């Protein structure tokens, strides 16, 4: 009897160890799917400097908390200012330690129109296994912002929150406006006041996990965000676990996505609508195109448009020698107002379209996703509450 009991205990311990190992393995798979293929860094960089103002033509240093395996790239020269700082939020409910998040801000050299209320602001959120400075280099957004006359803010996820710097777009509390959402909104409020930016023209965008997080911020703060740009982003409202996140990336949110939007509209009547541009690679195997189709359905619902509404469709052929990928644009108008734009790009995998291919998760050849977003954002502003 004792022998049988001992054998049974060994069997149960084996099952527990096997289950824990399987959970760790699934976690690794999901982290890889959230981020795409892991890139080998060429070098490492560290800096102990705190809040400083650096000319944009100099190399941007990484924060001291950046792990050695991730290199901080050179941010291409621009005539504006490249500022590095951080935001500290008090402990939630007075419990635990205060939370801190680093961010970078680009201010163009071009002065705003004296008759305007200040520069518009674009908030750009990186994906997994990325840093804020890598996103700035890969998207070339600072150079685009210089020409367009807008500021660009790059919050950076903490490794203490996620080892791969993934924004937790699949977390249910985050989807309801908790998690890192108050931190990002706090940074936006800080830089808006500090530099006199136009509060009616604040936009947010992101790539992959950053797109998922940008969407959540916009949906929970529609009076603050005038429009949102989602590049290769997951559908909203589902996930809620590691395995759930994997399911969304590969199969979309399903009926949960529609229910989440309807719940959001009930929690916050009247919802003012959310102009949205969706950009997706047709051969993306990390965040599959079904997510864009469901994001479109969610966008129609959010903006009070009928399901299956007809779009104005235009197709652009590919350019010579890969200078531009073939792509299709679907535009959804109400009167003369463009509320939704959907770009489907042929032969684009899980990467930012029209970016710097030397930086992981960015693909050369147009269309330029950054310019597409800025052009769309310029059509919208949020009326004061």
PDB file of C-alpha atoms in Angstrom, residues 26-152:
ATOM      1  CA  UNK A  26       3.419  28.444 -24.152  1.00  0.00           C
ATOM      2  CA  UNK A  27       4.486  31.787 -22.661  1.00  0.00           C
ATOM      3  CA  UNK A  28       7.628  31.790 -24.794  1.00  0.00           C
ATOM      4  CA  UNK A  29       5.650  30.964 -27.929  1.00  0.00           C
ATOM      5  CA  UNK A  30       3.183  33.779 -27.291  1.00  0.00           C
ATOM      6  CA  UNK A  31       5.989  36.287 -26.633  1.00  0.00           C
ATOM      7  CA  UNK A  32       7.535  35.318 -29.959  1.00  0.00           C
ATOM      8  CA  UNK A  33       4.204  35.606 -31.756  1.00  0.00           C
ATOM      9  CA  UNK A  34       3.584  39.016 -30.210  1.00  0.00           C
ATOM     10  CA  UNK A  35       6.947  40.272 -31.387  1.00  0.00           C
ATOM     11  CA  UNK A  36       7.805  38.365 -34.544  1.00  0.00           C
ATOM     12  CA  UNK A  37      11.270  36.938 -35.238  1.00  0.00           C
ATOM     13  CA  UNK A  38      13.980  37.821 -32.746  1.00  0.00           C
ATOM     14  CA  UNK A  39      16.670  40.044 -34.194  1.00  0.00           C
ATOM     15  CA  UNK A  40      20.302  39.682 -33.203  1.00  0.00           C
ATOM     16  CA  UNK A  41      21.625  42.962 -31.834  1.00  0.00           C
ATOM     17  CA  UNK A  42      24.758  44.436 -33.307  1.00  0.00           C
ATOM     18  CA  UNK A  43      25.868  46.334 -30.245  1.00  0.00           C
ATOM     19  CA  UNK A  44      24.796  47.431 -26.778  1.00  0.00           C
ATOM     20  CA  UNK A  45      24.464  50.868 -25.272  1.00  0.00           C
ATOM     21  CA  UNK A  46      23.832  52.209 -21.789  1.00  0.00           C
ATOM     22  CA  UNK A  47      23.401  55.643 -20.320  1.00  0.00           C
ATOM     23  CA  UNK A  48      22.959  56.954 -16.803  1.00  0.00           C
ATOM     24  CA  UNK A  49      21.724  60.342 -17.976  1.00  0.00           C
ATOM     25  CA  UNK A  50      18.349  61.480 -16.667  1.00  0.00           C
ATOM     26  CA  UNK A  51      15.999  64.073 -18.164  1.00  0.00           C
ATOM     27  CA  UNK A  52      18.033  65.877 -20.798  1.00  0.00           C
ATOM     28  CA  UNK A  53      17.588  67.732 -24.042  1.00  0.00           C
ATOM     29  CA  UNK A  54      19.682  66.342 -26.863  1.00  0.00           C
ATOM     30  CA  UNK A  55      20.029  67.762 -30.381  1.00  0.00           C
ATOM     31  CA  UNK A  56      18.353  65.292 -32.717  1.00  0.00           C
ATOM     32  CA  UNK A  57      21.497  64.941 -34.808  1.00  0.00           C
ATOM     33  CA  UNK A  58      23.222  63.147 -31.958  1.00  0.00           C
ATOM     34  CA  UNK A  59      22.825  59.477 -31.097  1.00  0.00           C
ATOM     35  CA  UNK A  60      19.971  58.847 -28.657  1.00  0.00           C
ATOM     36  CA  UNK A  61      21.176  57.037 -25.559  1.00  0.00           C
ATOM     37  CA  UNK A  62      19.313  54.154 -23.992  1.00  0.00           C
ATOM     38  CA  UNK A  63      17.954  54.399 -20.455  1.00  0.00           C
ATOM     39  CA  UNK A  64      19.930  52.709 -17.719  1.00  0.00           C
ATOM     40  CA  UNK A  65      17.219  50.074 -17.346  1.00  0.00           C
ATOM     41  CA  UNK A  66      17.626  48.858 -20.931  1.00  0.00           C
ATOM     42  CA  UNK A  67      18.805  45.219 -20.931  1.00  0.00           C
ATOM     43  CA  UNK A  68      22.204  44.574 -22.458  1.00  0.00           C
ATOM     44  CA  UNK A  69      20.770  42.339 -25.180  1.00  0.00           C
ATOM     45  CA  UNK A  70      18.828  45.263 -26.732  1.00  0.00           C
ATOM     46  CA  UNK A  71      20.792  47.940 -28.585  1.00  0.00           C
ATOM     47  CA  UNK A  72      19.641  51.552 -28.704  1.00  0.00           C
ATOM     48  CA  UNK A  73      19.918  52.588 -32.354  1.00  0.00           C
ATOM     49  CA  UNK A  74      21.044  55.851 -33.807  1.00  0.00           C
ATOM     50  CA  UNK A  75      18.116  58.196 -34.347  1.00  0.00           C
ATOM     51  CA  UNK A  76      18.649  59.934 -37.721  1.00  0.00           C
ATOM     52  CA  UNK A  77      19.506  63.621 -37.742  1.00  0.00           C
ATOM     53  CA  UNK A  78      16.660  66.108 -37.658  1.00  0.00           C
ATOM     54  CA  UNK A  79      16.821  69.826 -36.925  1.00  0.00           C
ATOM     55  CA  UNK A  80      14.388  69.704 -34.015  1.00  0.00           C
ATOM     56  CA  UNK A  81      14.870  68.781 -30.348  1.00  0.00           C
ATOM     57  CA  UNK A  82      15.103  65.185 -29.092  1.00  0.00           C
ATOM     58  CA  UNK A  83      14.170  65.061 -25.411  1.00  0.00           C
ATOM     59  CA  UNK A  84      14.462  62.135 -23.018  1.00  0.00           C
ATOM     60  CA  UNK A  85      12.551  62.149 -19.742  1.00  0.00           C
ATOM     61  CA  UNK A  86      10.315  60.062 -17.495  1.00  0.00           C
ATOM     62  CA  UNK A  87       6.954  60.210 -15.785  1.00  0.00           C
ATOM     63  CA  UNK A  88       6.323  59.059 -12.230  1.00  0.00           C
ATOM     64  CA  UNK A  89       2.849  58.059 -11.101  1.00  0.00           C
ATOM     65  CA  UNK A  90       1.917  57.601  -7.433  1.00  0.00           C
ATOM     66  CA  UNK A  91       1.207  54.119  -6.135  1.00  0.00           C
ATOM     67  CA  UNK A  92      -2.284  52.883  -6.880  1.00  0.00           C
ATOM     68  CA  UNK A  93      -4.531  53.494  -3.900  1.00  0.00           C
ATOM     69  CA  UNK A  94      -1.499  54.485  -1.848  1.00  0.00           C
ATOM     70  CA  UNK A  95      -0.318  50.856  -1.845  1.00  0.00           C
ATOM     71  CA  UNK A  96       3.071  49.760  -3.158  1.00  0.00           C
ATOM     72  CA  UNK A  97       5.803  51.790  -4.818  1.00  0.00           C
ATOM     73  CA  UNK A  98       5.389  54.666  -7.252  1.00  0.00           C
ATOM     74  CA  UNK A  99       5.599  53.666 -10.913  1.00  0.00           C
ATOM     75  CA  UNK A 100       7.913  55.260 -13.436  1.00  0.00           C
ATOM     76  CA  UNK A 101       7.874  55.192 -17.238  1.00  0.00           C
ATOM     77  CA  UNK A 102      10.489  56.582 -19.627  1.00  0.00           C
ATOM     78  CA  UNK A 103       9.575  58.478 -22.765  1.00  0.00           C
ATOM     79  CA  UNK A 104      11.151  60.394 -25.642  1.00  0.00           C
ATOM     80  CA  UNK A 105       9.717  63.503 -27.307  1.00  0.00           C
ATOM     81  CA  UNK A 106      10.534  65.075 -30.645  1.00  0.00           C
ATOM     82  CA  UNK A 107       9.781  68.785 -31.111  1.00  0.00           C
ATOM     83  CA  UNK A 108      10.202  70.081 -34.670  1.00  0.00           C
ATOM     84  CA  UNK A 109      12.293  73.125 -35.385  1.00  0.00           C
ATOM     85  CA  UNK A 110       9.388  74.597 -37.326  1.00  0.00           C
ATOM     86  CA  UNK A 111       7.515  77.040 -35.091  1.00  0.00           C
ATOM     87  CA  UNK A 112       3.731  76.676 -34.845  1.00  0.00           C
ATOM     88  CA  UNK A 113       1.403  79.149 -36.470  1.00  0.00           C
ATOM     89  CA  UNK A 114       0.925  82.037 -33.990  1.00  0.00           C
ATOM     90  CA  UNK A 115      -2.829  81.840 -34.675  1.00  0.00           C
ATOM     91  CA  UNK A 116      -2.973  78.151 -33.716  1.00  0.00           C
ATOM     92  CA  UNK A 117      -3.314  76.592 -30.269  1.00  0.00           C
ATOM     93  CA  UNK A 118       0.104  74.948 -30.501  1.00  0.00           C
ATOM     94  CA  UNK A 119       1.592  71.955 -32.262  1.00  0.00           C
ATOM     95  CA  UNK A 120      -0.403  68.759 -32.750  1.00  0.00           C
ATOM     96  CA  UNK A 121       0.936  65.676 -30.945  1.00  0.00           C
ATOM     97  CA  UNK A 122       1.298  62.127 -32.243  1.00  0.00           C
ATOM     98  CA  UNK A 123       1.833  59.418 -29.593  1.00  0.00           C
ATOM     99  CA  UNK A 124       3.593  56.360 -31.036  1.00  0.00           C
ATOM    100  CA  UNK A 125       3.782  53.036 -29.154  1.00  0.00           C
ATOM    101  CA  UNK A 126       6.402  50.394 -29.957  1.00  0.00           C
ATOM    102  CA  UNK A 127       5.831  46.655 -30.278  1.00  0.00           C
ATOM    103  CA  UNK A 128       7.298  43.741 -28.339  1.00  0.00           C
ATOM    104  CA  UNK A 129      11.093  43.377 -28.297  1.00  0.00           C
ATOM    105  CA  UNK A 130      11.370  47.041 -29.320  1.00  0.00           C
ATOM    106  CA  UNK A 131      12.400  50.251 -27.616  1.00  0.00           C
ATOM    107  CA  UNK A 132      11.085  53.767 -28.155  1.00  0.00           C
ATOM    108  CA  UNK A 133      14.269  54.829 -29.933  1.00  0.00           C
ATOM    109  CA  UNK A 134      14.195  51.830 -32.251  1.00  0.00           C
ATOM    110  CA  UNK A 135      10.671  52.786 -33.259  1.00  0.00           C
ATOM    111  CA  UNK A 136      11.735  56.386 -33.867  1.00  0.00           C
ATOM    112  CA  UNK A 137      14.530  55.237 -36.153  1.00  0.00           C
ATOM    113  CA  UNK A 138      12.600  52.513 -37.932  1.00  0.00           C
ATOM    114  CA  UNK A 139       9.519  54.610 -38.719  1.00  0.00           C
ATOM    115  CA  UNK A 140      11.493  57.794 -39.503  1.00  0.00           C
ATOM    116  CA  UNK A 141       8.608  59.573 -37.807  1.00  0.00           C
ATOM    117  CA  UNK A 142      10.761  62.458 -36.562  1.00  0.00           C
ATOM    118  CA  UNK A 143      11.649  63.433 -40.116  1.00  0.00           C
ATOM    119  CA  UNK A 144       8.001  63.149 -41.184  1.00  0.00           C
ATOM    120  CA  UNK A 145       6.938  65.218 -38.177  1.00  0.00           C
ATOM    121  CA  UNK A 146       9.463  67.916 -39.040  1.00  0.00           C
ATOM    122  CA  UNK A 147       7.902  68.319 -42.475  1.00  0.00           C
ATOM    123  CA  UNK A 148       4.347  68.136 -41.118  1.00  0.00           C
ATOM    124  CA  UNK A 149       4.936  70.403 -38.142  1.00  0.00           C
ATOM    125  CA  UNK A 150       3.905  68.135 -35.281  1.00  0.00           C
ATOM    126  CA  UNK A 151       5.465  66.749 -32.099  1.00  0.00           C
ATOM    127  CA  UNK A 152       5.947  63.006 -31.566  1.00  0.00           C
TER     128      UNK A 152
END
